[in-house]
Coordinates of C-alpha atoms in Angstrom, one line a residue:
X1 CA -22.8 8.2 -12.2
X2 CA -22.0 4.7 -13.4
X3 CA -23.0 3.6 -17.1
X4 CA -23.4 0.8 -19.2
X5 CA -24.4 0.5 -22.6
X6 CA -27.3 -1.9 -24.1
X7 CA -28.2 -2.0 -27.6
X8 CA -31.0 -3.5 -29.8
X9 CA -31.6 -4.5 -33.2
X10 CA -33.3 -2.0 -34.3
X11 CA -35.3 1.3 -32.7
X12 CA -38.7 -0.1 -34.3
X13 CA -38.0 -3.7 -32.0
X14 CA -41.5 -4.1 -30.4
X15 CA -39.4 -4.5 -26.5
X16 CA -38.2 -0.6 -27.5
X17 CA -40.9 2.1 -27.8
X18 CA -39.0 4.3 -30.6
X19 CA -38.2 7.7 -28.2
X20 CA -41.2 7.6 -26.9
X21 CA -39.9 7.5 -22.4
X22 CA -41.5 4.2 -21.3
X23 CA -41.6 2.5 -18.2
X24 CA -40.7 -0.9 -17.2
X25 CA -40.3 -3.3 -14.6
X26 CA -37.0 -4.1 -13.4
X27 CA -36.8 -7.9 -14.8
X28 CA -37.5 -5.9 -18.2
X29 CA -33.8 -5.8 -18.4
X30 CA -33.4 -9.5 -18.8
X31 CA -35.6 -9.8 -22.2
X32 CA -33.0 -7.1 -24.2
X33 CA -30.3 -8.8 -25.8
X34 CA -27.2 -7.4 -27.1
X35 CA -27.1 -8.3 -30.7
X36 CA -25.3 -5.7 -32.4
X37 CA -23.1 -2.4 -31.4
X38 CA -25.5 0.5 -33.0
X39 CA -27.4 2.2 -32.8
X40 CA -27.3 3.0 -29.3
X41 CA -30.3 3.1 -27.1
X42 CA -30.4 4.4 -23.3
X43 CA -32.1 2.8 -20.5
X44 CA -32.3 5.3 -17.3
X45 CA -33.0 3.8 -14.1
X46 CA -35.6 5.7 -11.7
X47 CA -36.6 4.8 -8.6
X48 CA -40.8 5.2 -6.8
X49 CA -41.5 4.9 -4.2
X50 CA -42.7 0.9 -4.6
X51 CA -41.0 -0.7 -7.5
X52 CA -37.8 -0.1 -9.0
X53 CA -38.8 0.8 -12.7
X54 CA -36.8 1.5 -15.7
X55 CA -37.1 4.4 -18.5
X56 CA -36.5 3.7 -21.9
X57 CA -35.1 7.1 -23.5
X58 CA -33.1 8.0 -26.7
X59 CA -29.6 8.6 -24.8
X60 CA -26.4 6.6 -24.9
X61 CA -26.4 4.7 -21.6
X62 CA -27.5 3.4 -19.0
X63 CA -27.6 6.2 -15.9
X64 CA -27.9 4.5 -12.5
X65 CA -30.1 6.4 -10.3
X66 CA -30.6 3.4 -7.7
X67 CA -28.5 1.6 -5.6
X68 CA -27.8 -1.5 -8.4
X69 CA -23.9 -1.3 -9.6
X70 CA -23.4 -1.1 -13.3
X71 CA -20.4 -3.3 -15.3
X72 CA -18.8 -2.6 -17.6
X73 CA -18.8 -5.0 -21.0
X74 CA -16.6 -7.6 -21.3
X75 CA -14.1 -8.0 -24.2
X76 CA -11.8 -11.3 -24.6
X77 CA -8.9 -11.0 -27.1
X78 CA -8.2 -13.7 -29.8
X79 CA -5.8 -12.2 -31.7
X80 CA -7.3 -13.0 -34.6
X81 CA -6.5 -9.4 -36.3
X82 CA -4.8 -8.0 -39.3
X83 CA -2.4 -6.4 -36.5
X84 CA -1.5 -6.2 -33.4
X85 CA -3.1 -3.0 -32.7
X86 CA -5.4 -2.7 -29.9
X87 CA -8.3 -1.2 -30.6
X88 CA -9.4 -0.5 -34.5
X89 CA -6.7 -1.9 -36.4
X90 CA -5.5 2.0 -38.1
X91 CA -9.0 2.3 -38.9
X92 CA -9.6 -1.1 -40.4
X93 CA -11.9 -3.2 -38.3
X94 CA -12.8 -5.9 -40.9
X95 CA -10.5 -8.1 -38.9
X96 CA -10.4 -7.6 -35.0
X97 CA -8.5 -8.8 -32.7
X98 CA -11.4 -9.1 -30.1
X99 CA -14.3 -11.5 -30.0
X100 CA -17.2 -11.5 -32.3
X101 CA -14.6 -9.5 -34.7
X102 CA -15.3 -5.4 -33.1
X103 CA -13.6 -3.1 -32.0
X104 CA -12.6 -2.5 -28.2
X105 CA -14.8 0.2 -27.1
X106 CA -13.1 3.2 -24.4
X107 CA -14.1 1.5 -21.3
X108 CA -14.7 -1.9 -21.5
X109 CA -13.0 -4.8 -19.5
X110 CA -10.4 -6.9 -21.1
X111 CA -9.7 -10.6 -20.7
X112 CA -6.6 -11.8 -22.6
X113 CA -7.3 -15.4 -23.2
X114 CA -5.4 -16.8 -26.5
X115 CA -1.8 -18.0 -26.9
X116 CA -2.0 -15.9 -30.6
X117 CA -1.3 -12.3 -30.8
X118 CA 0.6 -11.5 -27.5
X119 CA 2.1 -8.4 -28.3
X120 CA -0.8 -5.9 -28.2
X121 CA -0.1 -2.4 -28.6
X122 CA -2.5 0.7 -27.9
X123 CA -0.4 2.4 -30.3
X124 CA -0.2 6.2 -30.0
X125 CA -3.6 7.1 -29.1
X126 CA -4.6 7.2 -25.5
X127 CA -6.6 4.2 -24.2
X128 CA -9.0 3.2 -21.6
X129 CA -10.1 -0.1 -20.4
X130 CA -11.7 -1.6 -17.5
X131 CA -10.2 -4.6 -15.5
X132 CA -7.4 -6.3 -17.8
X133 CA -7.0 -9.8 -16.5
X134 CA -4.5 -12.7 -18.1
X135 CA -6.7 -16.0 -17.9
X136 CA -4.5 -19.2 -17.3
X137 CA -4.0 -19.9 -20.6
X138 CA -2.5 -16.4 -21.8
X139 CA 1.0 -17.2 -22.3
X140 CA 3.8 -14.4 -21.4
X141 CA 1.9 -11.4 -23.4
X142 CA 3.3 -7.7 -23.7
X143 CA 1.4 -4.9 -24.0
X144 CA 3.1 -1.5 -25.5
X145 CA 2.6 1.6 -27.3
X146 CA 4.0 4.8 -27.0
X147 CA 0.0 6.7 -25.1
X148 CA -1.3 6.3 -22.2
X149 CA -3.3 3.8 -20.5
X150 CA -5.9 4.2 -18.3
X151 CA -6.8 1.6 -15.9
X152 CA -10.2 1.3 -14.2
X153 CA -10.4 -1.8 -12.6
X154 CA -7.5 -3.9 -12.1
X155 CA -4.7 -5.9 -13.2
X156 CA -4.8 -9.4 -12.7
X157 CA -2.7 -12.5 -13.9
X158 CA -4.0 -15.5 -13.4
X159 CA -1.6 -17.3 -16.0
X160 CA 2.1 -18.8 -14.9
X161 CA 3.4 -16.3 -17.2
X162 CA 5.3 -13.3 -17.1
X163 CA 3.1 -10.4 -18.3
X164 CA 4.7 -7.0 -19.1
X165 CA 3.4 -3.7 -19.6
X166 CA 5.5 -1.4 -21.9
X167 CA 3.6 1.7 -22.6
X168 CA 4.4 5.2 -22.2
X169 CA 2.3 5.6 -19.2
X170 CA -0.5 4.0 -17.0
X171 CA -2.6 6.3 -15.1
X172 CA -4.9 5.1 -12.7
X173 CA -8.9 6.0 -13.1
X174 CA -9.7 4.7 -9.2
X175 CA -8.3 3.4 -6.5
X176 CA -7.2 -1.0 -7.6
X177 CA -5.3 -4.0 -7.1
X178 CA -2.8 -5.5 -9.2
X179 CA -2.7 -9.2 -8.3
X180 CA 0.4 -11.1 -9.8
X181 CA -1.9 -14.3 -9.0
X182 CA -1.1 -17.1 -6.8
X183 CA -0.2 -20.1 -9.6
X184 CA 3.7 -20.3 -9.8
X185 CA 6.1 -17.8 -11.7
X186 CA 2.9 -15.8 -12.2
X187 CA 4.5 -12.3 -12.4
X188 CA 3.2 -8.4 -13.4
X189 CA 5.9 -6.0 -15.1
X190 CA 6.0 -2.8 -15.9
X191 CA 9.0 -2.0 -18.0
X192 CA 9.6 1.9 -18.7
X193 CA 6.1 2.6 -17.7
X194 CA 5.3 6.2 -15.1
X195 CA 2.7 5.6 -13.3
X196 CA 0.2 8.2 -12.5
X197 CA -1.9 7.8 -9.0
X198 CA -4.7 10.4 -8.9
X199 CA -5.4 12.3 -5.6
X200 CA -6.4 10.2 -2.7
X201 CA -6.2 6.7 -4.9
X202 CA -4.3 3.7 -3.1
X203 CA -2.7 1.0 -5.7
X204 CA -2.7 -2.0 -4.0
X205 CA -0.4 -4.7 -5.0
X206 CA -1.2 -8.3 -4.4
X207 CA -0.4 -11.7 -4.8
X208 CA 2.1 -14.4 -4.0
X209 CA 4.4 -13.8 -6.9
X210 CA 6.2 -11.0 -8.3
X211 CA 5.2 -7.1 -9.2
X212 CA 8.3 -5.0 -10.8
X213 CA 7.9 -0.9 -11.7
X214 CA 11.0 0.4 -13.9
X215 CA 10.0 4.3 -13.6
X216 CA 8.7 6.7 -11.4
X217 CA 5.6 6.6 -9.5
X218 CA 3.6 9.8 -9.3
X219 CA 0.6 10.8 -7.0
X220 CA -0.9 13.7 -4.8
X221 CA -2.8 14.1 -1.6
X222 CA -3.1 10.9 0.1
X223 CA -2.4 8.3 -2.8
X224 CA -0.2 5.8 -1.9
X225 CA 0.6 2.2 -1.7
X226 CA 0.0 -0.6 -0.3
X227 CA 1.5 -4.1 -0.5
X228 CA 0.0 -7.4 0.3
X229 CA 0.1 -11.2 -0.3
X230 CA 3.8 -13.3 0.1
X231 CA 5.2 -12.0 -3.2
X232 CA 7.9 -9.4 -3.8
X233 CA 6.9 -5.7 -5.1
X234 CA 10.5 -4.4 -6.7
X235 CA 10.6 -1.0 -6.9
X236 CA 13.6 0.4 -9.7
X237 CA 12.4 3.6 -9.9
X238 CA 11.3 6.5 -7.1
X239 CA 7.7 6.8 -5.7
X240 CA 7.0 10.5 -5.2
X241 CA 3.5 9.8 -4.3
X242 CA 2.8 11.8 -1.0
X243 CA 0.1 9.3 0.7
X244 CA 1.5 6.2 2.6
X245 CA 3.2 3.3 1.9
X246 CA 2.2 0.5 3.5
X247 CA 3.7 -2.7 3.5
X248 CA 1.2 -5.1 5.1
X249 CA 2.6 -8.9 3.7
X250 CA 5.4 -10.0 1.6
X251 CA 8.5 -7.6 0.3
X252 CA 8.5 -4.3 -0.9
X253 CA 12.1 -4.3 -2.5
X254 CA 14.2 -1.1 -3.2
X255 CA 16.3 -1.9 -6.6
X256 CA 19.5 -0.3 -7.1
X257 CA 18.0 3.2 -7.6
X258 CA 15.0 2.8 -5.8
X259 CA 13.4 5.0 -3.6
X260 CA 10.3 6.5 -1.8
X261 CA 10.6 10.2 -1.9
X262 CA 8.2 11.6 0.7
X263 CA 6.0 8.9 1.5
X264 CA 5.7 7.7 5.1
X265 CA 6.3 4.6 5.2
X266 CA 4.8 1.4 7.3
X267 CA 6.7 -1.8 7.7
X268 CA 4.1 -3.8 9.0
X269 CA 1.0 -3.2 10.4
X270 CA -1.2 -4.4 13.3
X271 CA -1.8 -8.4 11.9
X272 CA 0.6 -8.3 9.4
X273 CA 2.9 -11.1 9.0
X274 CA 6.8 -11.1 7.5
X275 CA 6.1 -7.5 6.1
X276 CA 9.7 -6.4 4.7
X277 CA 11.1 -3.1 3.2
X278 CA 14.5 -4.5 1.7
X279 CA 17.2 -2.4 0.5
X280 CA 20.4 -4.6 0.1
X281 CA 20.6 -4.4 -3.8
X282 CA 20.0 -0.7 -3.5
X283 CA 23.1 2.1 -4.6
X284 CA 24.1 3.4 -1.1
X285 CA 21.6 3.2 2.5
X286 CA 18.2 3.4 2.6
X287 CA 17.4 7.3 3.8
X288 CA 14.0 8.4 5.9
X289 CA 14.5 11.8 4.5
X290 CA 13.4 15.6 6.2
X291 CA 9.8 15.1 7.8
X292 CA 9.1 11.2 6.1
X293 CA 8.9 8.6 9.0
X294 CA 9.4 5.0 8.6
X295 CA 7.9 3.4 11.7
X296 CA 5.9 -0.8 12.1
X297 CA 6.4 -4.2 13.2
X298 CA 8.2 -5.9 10.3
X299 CA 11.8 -5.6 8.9
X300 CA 13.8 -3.3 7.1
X301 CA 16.7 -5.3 4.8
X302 CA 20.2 -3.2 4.6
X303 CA 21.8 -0.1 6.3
X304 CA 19.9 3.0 7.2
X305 CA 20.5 6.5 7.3
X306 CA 17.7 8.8 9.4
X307 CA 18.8 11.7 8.1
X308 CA 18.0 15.5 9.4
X309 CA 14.2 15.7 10.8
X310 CA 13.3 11.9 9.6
X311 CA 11.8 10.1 12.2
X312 CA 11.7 6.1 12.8
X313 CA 9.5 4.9 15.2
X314 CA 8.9 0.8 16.3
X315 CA 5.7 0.2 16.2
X316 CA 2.4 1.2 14.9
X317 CA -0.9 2.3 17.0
X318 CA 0.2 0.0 19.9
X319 CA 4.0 -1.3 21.0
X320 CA 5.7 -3.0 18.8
X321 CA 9.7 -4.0 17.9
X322 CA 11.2 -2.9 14.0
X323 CA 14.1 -5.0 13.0
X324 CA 16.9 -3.4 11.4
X325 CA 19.1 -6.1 9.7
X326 CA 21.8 -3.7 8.8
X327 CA 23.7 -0.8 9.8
X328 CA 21.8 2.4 11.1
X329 CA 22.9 6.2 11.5
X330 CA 20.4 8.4 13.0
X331 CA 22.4 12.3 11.8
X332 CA 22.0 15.3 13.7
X333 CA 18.6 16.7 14.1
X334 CA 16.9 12.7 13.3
X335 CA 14.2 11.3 15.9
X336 CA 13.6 7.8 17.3
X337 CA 10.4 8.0 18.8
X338 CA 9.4 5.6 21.4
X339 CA 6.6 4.7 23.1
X340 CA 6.2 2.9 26.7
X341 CA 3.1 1.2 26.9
X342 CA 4.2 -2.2 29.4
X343 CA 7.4 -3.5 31.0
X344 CA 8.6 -5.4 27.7
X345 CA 9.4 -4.9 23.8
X346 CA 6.7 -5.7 21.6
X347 CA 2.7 -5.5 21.7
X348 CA 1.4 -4.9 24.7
X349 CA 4.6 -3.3 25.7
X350 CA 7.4 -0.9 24.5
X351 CA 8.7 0.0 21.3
X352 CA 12.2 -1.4 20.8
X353 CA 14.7 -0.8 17.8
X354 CA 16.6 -4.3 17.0
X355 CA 19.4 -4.0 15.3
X356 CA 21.7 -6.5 13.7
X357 CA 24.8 -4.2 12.8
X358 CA 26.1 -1.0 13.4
X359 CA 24.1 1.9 15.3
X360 CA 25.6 5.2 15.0
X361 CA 23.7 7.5 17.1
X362 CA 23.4 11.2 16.9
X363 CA 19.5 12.6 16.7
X364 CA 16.9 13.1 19.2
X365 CA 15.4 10.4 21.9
X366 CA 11.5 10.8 21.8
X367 CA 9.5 9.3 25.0
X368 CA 6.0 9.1 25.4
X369 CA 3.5 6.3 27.1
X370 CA 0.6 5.2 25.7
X371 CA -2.3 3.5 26.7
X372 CA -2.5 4.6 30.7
X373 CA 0.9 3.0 31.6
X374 CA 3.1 4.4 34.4
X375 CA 6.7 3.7 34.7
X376 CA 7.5 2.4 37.8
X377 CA 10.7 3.6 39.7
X378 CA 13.7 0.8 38.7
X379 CA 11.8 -0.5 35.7
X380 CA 14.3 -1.2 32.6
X381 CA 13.4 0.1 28.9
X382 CA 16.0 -1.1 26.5
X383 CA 14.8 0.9 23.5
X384 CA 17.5 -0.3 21.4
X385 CA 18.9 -3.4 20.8
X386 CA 22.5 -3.9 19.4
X387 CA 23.5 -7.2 18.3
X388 CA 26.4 -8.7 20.2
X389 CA 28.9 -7.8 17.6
X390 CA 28.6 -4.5 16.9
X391 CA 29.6 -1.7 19.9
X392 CA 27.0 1.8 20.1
X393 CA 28.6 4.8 18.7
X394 CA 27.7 8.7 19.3
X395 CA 24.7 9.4 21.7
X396 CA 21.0 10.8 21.6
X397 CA 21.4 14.6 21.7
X398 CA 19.1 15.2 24.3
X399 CA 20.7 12.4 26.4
X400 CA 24.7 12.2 26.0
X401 CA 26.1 11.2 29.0
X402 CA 26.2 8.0 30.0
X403 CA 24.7 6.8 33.0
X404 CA 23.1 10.5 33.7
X405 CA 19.4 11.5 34.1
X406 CA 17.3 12.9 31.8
X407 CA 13.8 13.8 31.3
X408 CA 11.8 11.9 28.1
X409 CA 8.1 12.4 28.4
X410 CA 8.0 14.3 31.0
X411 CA 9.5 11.4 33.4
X412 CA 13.1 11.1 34.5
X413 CA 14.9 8.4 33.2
X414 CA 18.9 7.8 33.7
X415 CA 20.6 6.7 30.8
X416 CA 23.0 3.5 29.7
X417 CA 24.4 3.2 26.4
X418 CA 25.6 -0.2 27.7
X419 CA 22.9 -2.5 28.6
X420 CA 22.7 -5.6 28.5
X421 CA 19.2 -7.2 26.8
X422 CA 18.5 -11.0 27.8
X423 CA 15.3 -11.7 26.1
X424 CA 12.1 -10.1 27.0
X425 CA 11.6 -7.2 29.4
X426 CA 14.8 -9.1 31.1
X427 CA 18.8 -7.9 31.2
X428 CA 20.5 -5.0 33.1
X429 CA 21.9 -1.6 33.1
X430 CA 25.0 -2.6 32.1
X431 CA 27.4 -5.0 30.9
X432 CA 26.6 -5.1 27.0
X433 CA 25.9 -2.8 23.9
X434 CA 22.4 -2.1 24.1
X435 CA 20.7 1.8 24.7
X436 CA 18.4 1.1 28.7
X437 CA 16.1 3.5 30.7
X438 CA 16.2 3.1 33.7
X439 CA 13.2 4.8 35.8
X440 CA 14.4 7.7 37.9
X441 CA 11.6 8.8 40.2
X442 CA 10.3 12.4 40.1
X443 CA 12.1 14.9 42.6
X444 CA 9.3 15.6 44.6
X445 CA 8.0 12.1 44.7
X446 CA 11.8 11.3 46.0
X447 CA 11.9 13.8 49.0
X448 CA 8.5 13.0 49.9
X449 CA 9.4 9.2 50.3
X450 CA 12.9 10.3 52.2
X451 CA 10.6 12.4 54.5
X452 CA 8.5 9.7 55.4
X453 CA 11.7 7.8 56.1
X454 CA 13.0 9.8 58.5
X455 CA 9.3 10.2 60.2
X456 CA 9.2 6.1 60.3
X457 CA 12.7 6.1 61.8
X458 CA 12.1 8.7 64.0
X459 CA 8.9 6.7 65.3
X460 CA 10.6 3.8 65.6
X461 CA 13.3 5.3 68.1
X462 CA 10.4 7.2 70.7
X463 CA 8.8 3.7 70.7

């Protein structure tokens, strides 16, 4: 249910029929007026089978039993308190620091508007608000405390400003956006701060400026996040959240001891644009670690270790090519999966592995086609792309002799770890740095074409 509170001057007010349940139209709603915080008065919302009617009872909110969307009030800070405490100043509310000089109620939405007062604290009692937004006129506010806060909403900064979050903890109460805003040096920061994700809620961070987490990100069943607009999302501390992460614009940036624990990992999705996973600041490779798989479209930023049953894979639903600007070790036991859905890299195509660096091979080589497609016999695959610099090191496990056959996929396919990619679906066999398929055809398909050969030949020389 979804509630939102209404209250009137007085229970005897001739609109309010003391406890007496009353019905009224709809439209009723925009005659009562919010004039003072008590004492409360429920409205419950029923709905007959013609007209949507309303039910004046003696309750505390407003109970939604419609389709109609409830909001929550709307509190703007002023600062205008004897403190800088958040809510009831210690138990003082003579002076507030919200408008019309009252306390913040559990709940409500906060807009932080004033260029007084911009070190709010919650204090040490647990907190929950709404949407907190940071109107373009906020200044560079920072809100601590040493509880919890809540967040229902959002977070949004729609000030130039750098806004920064210092409290023991945020949890999330739904699934939200941050936005960092789109006006310039806008930023969101979240210094010291765990944040807690709930089961199955997705933080997304927006925005064409800057997001920073100092701490660790928690969650459980299929929370996760996901990062859009052109601004960069630094993470300091490790996400071991177990949904997805999902990098769909901008940069999702791994600070020195940044990490994503268990989370699978997207690096651009189907439309995305410049998506990037960058890891040069952080302390030693970026690892895809035992059963996590890092797979998309974009670019990952610094070297690269799959370790033992991690999996990267180009691509996302269809073809697609992952850049790799940076060395890349795939250990014993890793897996680069690749899937052949045309006769060149990218959508449309097959899934290619570009590397700019060093690739040090040593895991498994995972075929499959997608979408209908049928390798034809000679057809080239260079699954992985070397830079010119760099020479191939070690080999697939299931595929360690060079120039040999081998079946991927259930189609034979011979082996180079020296091919030579010219652009496109266009290079050869040999002659560079680069991993090729070539298409080998089947056994039986072979013997039968040799057969009818022979027949031709045979026909040819009775004629």
């Amino acid at each position: 249910m979804k509630f939102v509170q209404f209250y009137f001057k007085n229970l005897s007010d001739p609109l309010v029929a003391s406890k007496s349940a009353v019905s009224k139209p709809l439209n009723y709603l925009s005659r009562l007026k919010r004039v003072s915080r008590s004492p409360p008065q429920d409205i419950s919302i029923v709905k007959p089978t013609r007209n949507l009617f309303i039910r004046l009872v003696s309750l505390s909110a407003i109970t939604l039993l419609g389709s109609h969307s409830a909001q929550a009030a709307i509190r703007t800070w002023d600062g205008g308190g004897d403190s800088t405490t958040w809510s009831t100043n210690n138990g003082n509310p003579v002076r507030s620091n919200w408008d019309a000089n009252t306390a913040f109620i559990s709940g409500e939405d906060a807009i932080f508007a004033g260029i007084v007062g911009l070190s709010p604290s919650i204090g040490a009692n647990s907190l929950i608000a709404g949407n907190i937004t940071f109107n373009n006129t906020s200044g560079n506010f920072t809100i601590g405390g040493t509880a919890t806060l809540t967040v229902n909403g959002g977070i949004v900064n729609n000030d130039d400003g750098l806004k920064t979050f210092s409290v023991s903890a945020i949890t999330l109460g739904a699934s939200q956006t941050w936005n960092a805003g789109d006006v310039t040096n806008g930023r969101l920061a979240f210094g010291g701060t765990t944040l807690n994700l709930g089961a199955s809620q997705i933080l997304t961070i927006a925005g064409d400026n800057n997001t920073s987490i100092s701490n660790t990100i928690n969650g459980a069943g299929t929370s996760g996040i996901i990062k859009t607009g052109s601004g960069t999302f630094t993470q300091s501390g490790v996400g071991n959240y177990t949904g997805t992460t999902t990098i769909k614009a901008g940069t999702l940036k791994l600070d020195a001891l940044g990490g994503i624990a268990s989370s699978n990992i997207i690096v651009g999705d189907a439309g995305s644009i410049g998506a990037i996973l960058d890891a040069t600041t952080k302390t030693g490779n970026f690892a895809v670690a035992s059963g996590q798989t890092v797979r998309g479209i974009g670019t990952i930023q610094g070297s690269t270790t799959i370790q033992l049953s991690g999996t990267i894979a180009p691509g996302n639903s269809d073809a697609g090519i992952l850049n790799n600007l940076g060395d890349i070790a795939l250990q014993t036991g890793s897996n680069l999966a690749i899937e052949l859905g045309g006769t060149a890299p990218g959508i449309g195509g097959y899934d290619q592995l570009n590397v700019t660096g060093s690739a040090t091979l040593g895991g498994l080589l995972a075929v499959s086609t997608i979408g209908g497609f049928t390798p034809t016999f000679g057809s080239l695959f260079f699954v992985l792309a070397n830079d010119s610099n760099d020479a191939i090191s070690g080999v697939f496990s299931n595929a360690s002799v060079d120039g040999s056959t081998y079946t991927l996929g259930g189609q034979q396919f011979q082996i180079s770890y020296f091919g030579n990619h010219t652009g496109g679906g266009a290079g050869t066999f040999t002659g560079g740095n680069d991993v090729a398929l070539r298409v080998i055809p089947e056994p039986n398909a072979a013997l039968i074409g040799g057969i009818g050969a022979l027949l031709l030949l045979r026909r040819r020389r009775n004629a």
